[in-house]
Amino acid sequence: MTLSNTSMIAVSGVILAGSYLIDPTTLPFIAAGVAATWARVLFKGTNGANRPPPMDPKEYRKFTLVDKIPCSPNTA
């Protein structure tokens, strides 16, 4: 379900107002949750939204080895 920005603002306002009316001491926690949700919604599109998925079940892709850490089989 995708909401437009105006409906997201309205839903955020209803949540904040409702939490203030029910118990004003929880308002900072509810506001932090609303702010975190807004940050996720706003920055979701800039984090490679058009990037293809890394794995495709129909096509094999080779990945380059970035770093190799040698470890000893001696566990004693």
mmCIF file of C-alpha atoms in Angstrom:
data_model
loop_
_atom_site.group_PDB
_atom_site.id
_atom_site.type_symbol
_atom_site.label_atom_id
_atom_site.label_comp_id
_atom_site.label_asym_id
_atom_site.label_seq_id
_atom_site.Cartn_x
_atom_site.Cartn_y
_atom_site.Cartn_z
ATOM 1 C CA MET A 1 0.000 0.000 0.000
ATOM 2 C CA THR A 2 1.487 3.289 -1.101
ATOM 3 C CA LEU A 3 0.210 6.587 0.214
ATOM 4 C CA SER A 4 0.782 10.022 -1.260
ATOM 5 C CA ASN A 5 2.680 12.623 0.741
ATOM 6 C CA THR A 6 -0.470 14.541 1.645
ATOM 7 C CA SER A 7 -2.163 11.449 3.034
ATOM 8 C CA MET A 8 1.038 10.521 4.899
ATOM 9 C CA ILE A 9 1.025 13.977 6.495
ATOM 10 C CA ALA A 10 -2.610 13.528 7.478
ATOM 11 C CA VAL A 11 -1.983 10.076 8.951
ATOM 12 C CA SER A 12 1.044 11.383 10.857
ATOM 13 C CA GLY A 13 -0.999 14.248 12.272
ATOM 14 C CA VAL A 14 -3.794 11.926 13.355
ATOM 15 C CA ILE A 15 -1.324 9.598 15.061
ATOM 16 C CA LEU A 16 0.413 12.472 16.881
ATOM 17 C CA ALA A 17 -2.858 14.135 17.921
ATOM 18 C CA GLY A 18 -4.359 10.844 19.050
ATOM 19 C CA SER A 19 -1.355 9.951 21.135
ATOM 20 C CA TYR A 20 -1.399 13.411 22.737
ATOM 21 C CA LEU A 21 -5.081 13.120 23.574
ATOM 22 C CA ILE A 22 -4.767 9.615 25.017
ATOM 23 C CA ASP A 23 -1.512 10.002 26.977
ATOM 24 C CA PRO A 24 0.641 13.140 26.544
ATOM 25 C CA THR A 25 3.662 11.490 28.167
ATOM 26 C CA THR A 26 4.059 9.127 25.194
ATOM 27 C CA LEU A 27 4.193 11.935 22.632
ATOM 28 C CA PRO A 28 8.024 12.046 22.341
ATOM 29 C CA PHE A 29 8.165 8.301 21.649
ATOM 30 C CA ILE A 30 5.357 8.434 19.110
ATOM 31 C CA ALA A 31 6.954 11.484 17.453
ATOM 32 C CA ALA A 32 10.264 9.617 17.206
ATOM 33 C CA GLY A 33 8.492 6.694 15.560
ATOM 34 C CA VAL A 34 6.715 8.965 13.094
ATOM 35 C CA ALA A 35 10.013 10.730 12.305
ATOM 36 C CA ALA A 36 11.771 7.401 11.734
ATOM 37 C CA THR A 37 8.980 6.304 9.427
ATOM 38 C CA TRP A 38 9.194 9.558 7.471
ATOM 39 C CA ALA A 39 12.968 9.210 7.180
ATOM 40 C CA ARG A 40 12.528 5.696 5.812
ATOM 41 C CA VAL A 41 9.891 6.824 3.320
ATOM 42 C CA LEU A 42 11.839 9.857 2.118
ATOM 43 C CA PHE A 43 15.242 8.187 1.803
ATOM 44 C CA LYS A 44 13.947 4.941 0.362
ATOM 45 C CA GLY A 45 13.852 6.308 -3.180
ATOM 46 C CA THR A 46 17.398 7.663 -3.111
ATOM 47 C CA ASN A 47 18.950 4.380 -2.002
ATOM 48 C CA GLY A 48 19.136 2.699 -5.411
ATOM 49 C CA ALA A 49 15.462 2.177 -6.092
ATOM 50 C CA ASN A 50 16.152 1.207 -9.728
ATOM 51 C CA ARG A 51 18.982 -1.174 -8.861
ATOM 52 C CA PRO A 52 18.482 -4.764 -10.080
ATOM 53 C CA PRO A 53 18.379 -7.519 -7.476
ATOM 54 C CA PRO A 54 21.782 -9.135 -6.820
ATOM 55 C CA MET A 55 20.614 -12.708 -7.412
ATOM 56 C CA ASP A 56 18.618 -14.018 -10.346
ATOM 57 C CA PRO A 57 17.422 -17.643 -10.227
ATOM 58 C CA LYS A 58 17.591 -17.933 -14.036
ATOM 59 C CA GLU A 59 20.959 -16.316 -14.708
ATOM 60 C CA TYR A 60 24.329 -17.025 -13.079
ATOM 61 C CA ARG A 61 26.488 -13.988 -12.407
ATOM 62 C CA LYS A 62 30.084 -13.965 -11.296
ATOM 63 C CA PHE A 63 31.070 -11.691 -8.451
ATOM 64 C CA THR A 64 34.593 -10.426 -7.876
ATOM 65 C CA LEU A 65 36.389 -11.435 -4.702
ATOM 66 C CA VAL A 66 36.862 -8.278 -2.655
ATOM 67 C CA ASP A 67 38.873 -9.561 0.276
ATOM 68 C CA LYS A 68 40.324 -12.903 1.290
ATOM 69 C CA ILE A 69 41.294 -13.504 4.905
ATOM 70 C CA PRO A 70 43.502 -16.554 5.404
ATOM 71 C CA CYS A 71 42.767 -18.509 8.553
ATOM 72 C CA SER A 72 44.614 -21.381 10.131
ATOM 73 C CA PRO A 73 42.929 -24.790 10.421
ATOM 74 C CA ASN A 74 44.716 -25.165 13.758
ATOM 75 C CA THR A 75 42.102 -24.642 16.464
ATOM 76 C CA ALA A 76 44.167 -25.925 19.373
#
